[in-house]
Amino acid sequence: AQRVTQPEKLLSVFKGAPVELKCNYSYSGSPELFWYVQYSRQRLQLLLRHISRESIKGFTADLNKGETSFHLKKPFAQEEDSAMYYCALSVSGTYKYIFGTGTRLKVLA
Amino acid sequence: DAGITQSPRHKVTETGTPVTLRCHQTENHRYMYWYRQDPGHGLRLIHYSYGVKDTDKGEVSDGYSVSRSKTEDFLLTLESATSSQTSVYFCAILEPGQGVSGELFFGEGSRLTVL
């Protein structure tokens, strides 16, 4: 079965510190993975997708098929990064999108 | 914002009553989704639709039914609400990508409390 695991419910870091939000997945096919973010009082929105290999707001995420991971990283956290982050998996051939349990990131001043 | 609205935004109801949540889109997209968001569980897929009258179950479909009689509307019904269905419900539409997976656009959420 497909599964997305985010082991940390809450991650607190100080402003300027590096951030890594962990995401592991279980999927038998070739995965398409995403990070979605929900800022306070805003809608859930796409942050980045692995296939684009892009950097958005300083965040990057590399797909590691050997470790079945897609961790989200940023070298220097900013207070405006405080939000709820969800890792998601697209199930090939079905258009189902499975989300993880989410990690709340708090960036402290 | 993508043209997606949910109604009602807030609802309090009693156990055993039926409840219908509506998701309306103005984008004419094929795929629509209903998720519930709960602390410790994240976002869980309830049902999704891949066209008019075409729907499929998600991870937590028990106790829920859906209908899609028009492209623009996707209804989620709790036939007999239970306290375990107290949650925030999100509708999403899928904007197709060009050769890649599309992007989900979410509604603002509907907070349902079942007493």
Short mmCIF file of C-alpha atoms in Angstrom, two decimals:
data_model
loop_
_atom_site.label_atom_id
_atom_site.label_comp_id
_atom_site.label_asym_id
_atom_site.label_seq_id
_atom_site.Cartn_x
_atom_site.Cartn_y
_atom_site.Cartn_z
CA ALA A 1 0.00 0.00 0.00
CA GLN A 2 1.08 3.55 -0.57
CA ARG A 3 2.09 5.49 2.48
CA VAL A 4 3.76 8.77 3.32
CA THR A 5 5.40 9.13 6.71
CA GLN A 6 6.44 12.37 8.35
CA PRO A 7 7.98 11.40 11.69
CA GLU A 8 8.04 14.84 13.28
CA LYS A 9 4.80 16.49 14.35
CA LEU A 10 6.58 19.65 15.42
CA LEU A 11 9.96 21.06 14.53
CA SER A 12 11.24 24.20 16.21
CA VAL A 13 14.34 25.97 14.97
CA PHE A 14 15.87 29.39 15.46
CA LYS A 15 15.92 31.96 12.71
CA GLY A 16 18.96 31.48 10.52
CA ALA A 17 19.39 27.82 11.44
CA PRO A 18 19.17 25.03 8.85
CA VAL A 19 15.90 23.18 8.51
CA GLU A 20 15.20 19.63 7.44
CA LEU A 21 11.67 18.24 7.40
CA LYS A 22 11.67 14.51 6.93
CA CYS A 23 9.46 12.55 4.58
CA ASN A 24 9.61 8.84 3.84
CA TYR A 25 7.36 7.00 1.47
CA SER A 26 6.25 3.49 0.70
CA TYR A 27 5.35 2.92 -2.92
CA SER A 28 6.02 0.09 -5.31
CA GLY A 29 6.11 2.14 -8.48
CA SER A 30 8.06 5.17 -9.60
CA PRO A 31 6.96 7.91 -7.22
CA GLU A 32 6.01 11.48 -7.86
CA LEU A 33 6.44 13.45 -4.69
CA PHE A 34 5.44 16.90 -3.56
CA TRP A 35 5.63 19.26 -0.64
CA TYR A 36 2.57 21.32 0.19
CA VAL A 37 2.50 24.11 2.74
CA GLN A 38 -0.24 25.74 4.78
CA TYR A 39 0.59 29.15 6.21
CA SER A 40 -1.58 30.58 8.93
CA ARG A 41 -4.94 31.72 7.54
CA GLN A 42 -4.01 30.69 4.03
CA ARG A 43 -5.00 27.82 1.81
CA LEU A 44 -2.90 24.74 1.44
CA GLN A 45 -0.64 25.29 -1.55
CA LEU A 46 2.05 23.55 -3.53
CA LEU A 47 5.58 24.36 -2.44
CA LEU A 48 7.57 22.16 -4.78
CA ARG A 49 7.56 18.90 -6.68
CA HIS A 50 10.52 16.58 -7.09
CA ILE A 51 10.21 16.24 -10.83
CA SER A 52 10.82 19.95 -11.37
CA ARG A 53 14.00 19.96 -9.26
CA GLU A 54 13.29 23.56 -8.39
CA SER A 55 14.02 25.70 -5.40
CA ILE A 56 11.10 27.66 -4.01
CA LYS A 57 11.52 30.20 -1.22
CA GLY A 58 14.96 28.71 -0.62
CA PHE A 59 13.59 25.22 -0.05
CA THR A 60 14.86 22.17 -1.92
CA ALA A 61 13.99 18.51 -1.76
CA ASP A 62 15.83 15.60 -3.29
CA LEU A 63 14.25 12.28 -4.03
CA ASN A 64 16.34 9.43 -2.66
CA LYS A 65 14.91 6.22 -4.04
CA GLY A 66 17.36 4.05 -2.12
CA GLU A 67 16.22 5.46 1.20
CA THR A 68 12.66 6.12 -0.06
CA SER A 69 12.92 9.65 1.23
CA PHE A 70 12.05 13.15 0.06
CA HIS A 71 13.28 15.43 2.81
CA LEU A 72 12.66 19.18 2.58
CA LYS A 73 15.63 21.40 3.35
CA LYS A 74 16.46 25.03 3.73
CA PRO A 75 19.88 26.31 4.78
CA PHE A 76 18.69 29.36 6.72
CA ALA A 77 15.20 29.39 8.21
CA GLN A 78 13.15 32.57 8.26
CA GLU A 79 10.27 33.44 10.58
CA GLU A 80 7.90 33.51 7.63
CA ASP A 81 8.64 29.83 7.02
CA SER A 82 6.58 28.96 10.07
CA ALA A 83 3.75 26.83 8.73
CA MET A 84 2.36 23.33 8.40
CA TYR A 85 4.19 21.25 5.83
CA TYR A 86 2.79 18.17 4.13
CA CYS A 87 4.61 15.65 2.02
CA ALA A 88 2.44 14.05 -0.68
CA LEU A 89 2.65 11.21 -3.14
CA SER A 90 0.86 10.88 -6.46
CA VAL A 91 -0.26 7.31 -7.15
CA SER A 92 0.54 6.60 -10.74
CA GLY A 93 -2.39 5.84 -13.00
CA THR A 94 -5.06 6.83 -10.49
CA TYR A 95 -4.69 10.57 -9.86
CA LYS A 96 -4.87 9.83 -6.15
CA TYR A 97 -2.77 12.07 -3.96
CA ILE A 98 -1.78 10.64 -0.59
CA PHE A 99 -0.57 13.01 2.10
CA GLY A 100 1.52 12.50 5.19
CA THR A 101 0.57 13.50 8.71
CA GLY A 102 2.26 16.86 8.41
CA THR A 103 5.03 18.66 10.30
CA ARG A 104 4.48 21.99 11.96
CA LEU A 105 7.56 24.15 11.60
CA LYS A 106 8.09 26.95 14.07
CA VAL A 107 10.90 29.36 13.40
CA LEU A 108 11.84 31.21 16.55
CA ALA A 109 13.24 34.73 16.56
CA ASP B 1 -6.95 31.92 -5.71
CA ALA B 2 -8.09 29.08 -7.94
CA GLY B 3 -11.84 29.22 -8.44
CA ILE B 4 -12.84 26.81 -5.73
CA THR B 5 -15.28 27.48 -2.94
CA GLN B 6 -16.67 25.34 -0.16
CA SER B 7 -19.94 25.68 1.69
CA PRO B 8 -20.79 25.83 4.45
CA ARG B 9 -17.55 27.03 5.99
CA HIS B 10 -18.69 26.15 9.49
CA LYS B 11 -21.35 23.77 10.68
CA VAL B 12 -22.39 22.36 14.01
CA THR B 13 -24.73 19.41 13.95
CA GLU B 14 -25.92 16.59 16.14
CA THR B 15 -25.07 12.92 16.00
CA GLY B 16 -27.29 11.04 13.60
CA THR B 17 -28.21 13.95 11.36
CA PRO B 18 -27.31 14.06 7.67
CA VAL B 19 -24.83 16.65 6.48
CA THR B 20 -23.84 17.71 2.98
CA LEU B 21 -20.79 19.76 2.16
CA ARG B 22 -20.50 21.39 -1.23
CA CYS B 23 -17.45 22.08 -3.31
CA HIS B 24 -17.83 24.36 -6.31
CA GLN B 25 -15.22 25.09 -8.96
CA THR B 26 -15.19 27.56 -11.83
CA GLU B 27 -12.13 26.05 -13.55
CA ASN B 28 -13.82 23.19 -15.40
CA HIS B 29 -11.21 20.73 -14.11
CA ARG B 30 -11.86 17.04 -14.31
CA TYR B 31 -10.49 15.86 -10.97
CA MET B 32 -11.92 16.86 -7.62
CA TYR B 33 -11.11 15.59 -4.13
CA TRP B 34 -12.39 15.56 -0.59
CA TYR B 35 -9.92 15.34 2.29
CA ARG B 36 -10.30 15.57 6.02
CA GLN B 37 -7.67 17.15 8.23
CA ASP B 38 -7.19 15.94 11.78
CA PRO B 39 -4.37 16.50 14.28
CA GLY B 40 -2.01 13.58 14.23
CA HIS B 41 -3.51 12.19 11.05
CA GLY B 42 -2.78 14.95 8.61
CA LEU B 43 -4.76 15.03 5.40
CA ARG B 44 -6.61 11.88 4.52
CA LEU B 45 -8.36 11.28 1.24
CA ILE B 46 -12.06 10.48 1.58
CA HIS B 47 -13.25 10.28 -2.01
CA TYR B 48 -12.25 11.71 -5.32
CA SER B 49 -13.88 12.19 -8.70
CA TYR B 50 -12.43 11.86 -12.15
CA GLY B 51 -15.46 13.12 -14.04
CA VAL B 52 -19.18 13.59 -13.90
CA LYS B 53 -20.69 10.59 -12.11
CA ASP B 54 -17.22 9.01 -11.83
CA THR B 55 -15.96 8.71 -8.29
CA ASP B 56 -13.68 6.45 -6.30
CA LYS B 57 -12.91 5.78 -2.67
CA GLY B 58 -9.97 7.12 -0.79
CA GLU B 59 -8.32 6.03 2.45
CA VAL B 60 -11.19 6.85 4.81
CA SER B 61 -14.41 6.54 2.84
CA ASP B 62 -16.55 4.66 5.39
CA GLY B 63 -19.49 6.79 6.50
CA TYR B 64 -19.19 9.15 3.54
CA SER B 65 -20.74 9.28 0.11
CA VAL B 66 -20.16 11.67 -2.76
CA SER B 67 -21.90 12.77 -5.88
CA ARG B 68 -20.88 14.69 -8.94
CA SER B 69 -23.75 15.45 -11.27
CA LYS B 70 -22.04 18.49 -12.82
CA THR B 71 -18.40 19.21 -13.56
CA GLU B 72 -18.39 22.18 -11.24
CA ASP B 73 -19.92 20.60 -8.13
CA PHE B 74 -18.67 17.80 -5.90
CA LEU B 75 -20.83 17.01 -2.89
CA LEU B 76 -19.75 15.15 0.23
CA THR B 77 -22.53 13.62 2.32
CA LEU B 78 -22.44 12.20 5.80
CA GLU B 79 -25.62 10.14 5.90
CA SER B 80 -25.67 9.96 9.68
CA ALA B 81 -23.00 12.10 11.28
CA THR B 82 -20.94 10.74 14.18
CA SER B 83 -18.62 12.51 16.58
CA SER B 84 -15.64 10.85 14.90
CA GLN B 85 -16.48 12.85 11.80
CA THR B 86 -15.80 16.12 13.57
CA SER B 87 -13.03 17.52 11.42
CA VAL B 88 -11.98 20.14 8.91
CA TYR B 89 -12.89 19.08 5.41
CA PHE B 90 -10.97 20.30 2.39
CA CYS B 91 -11.97 20.12 -1.20
CA ALA B 92 -9.32 20.25 -3.90
CA ILE B 93 -9.21 20.43 -7.68
CA LEU B 94 -6.40 19.20 -9.86
CA GLU B 95 -4.97 21.54 -12.42
CA PRO B 96 -3.30 19.29 -15.00
CA GLY B 97 0.40 19.62 -15.65
CA GLN B 98 2.23 19.65 -18.95
CA GLY B 99 3.84 16.22 -18.97
CA VAL B 100 4.11 16.20 -15.19
CA SER B 101 1.72 15.64 -12.34
CA GLY B 102 -0.66 18.49 -11.89
CA GLU B 103 -1.08 20.83 -8.98
CA LEU B 104 -3.80 20.52 -6.38
CA PHE B 105 -5.64 23.71 -5.47
CA PHE B 106 -7.49 23.64 -2.20
CA GLY B 107 -10.57 25.29 -0.87
CA GLU B 108 -10.58 27.18 2.40
CA GLY B 109 -11.98 24.26 4.36
CA SER B 110 -15.25 23.45 6.08
CA ARG B 111 -15.14 23.00 9.82
CA LEU B 112 -17.69 20.44 10.95
CA THR B 113 -18.52 19.76 14.57
CA VAL B 114 -20.72 16.80 15.43
CA LEU B 115 -22.09 16.95 18.97
#
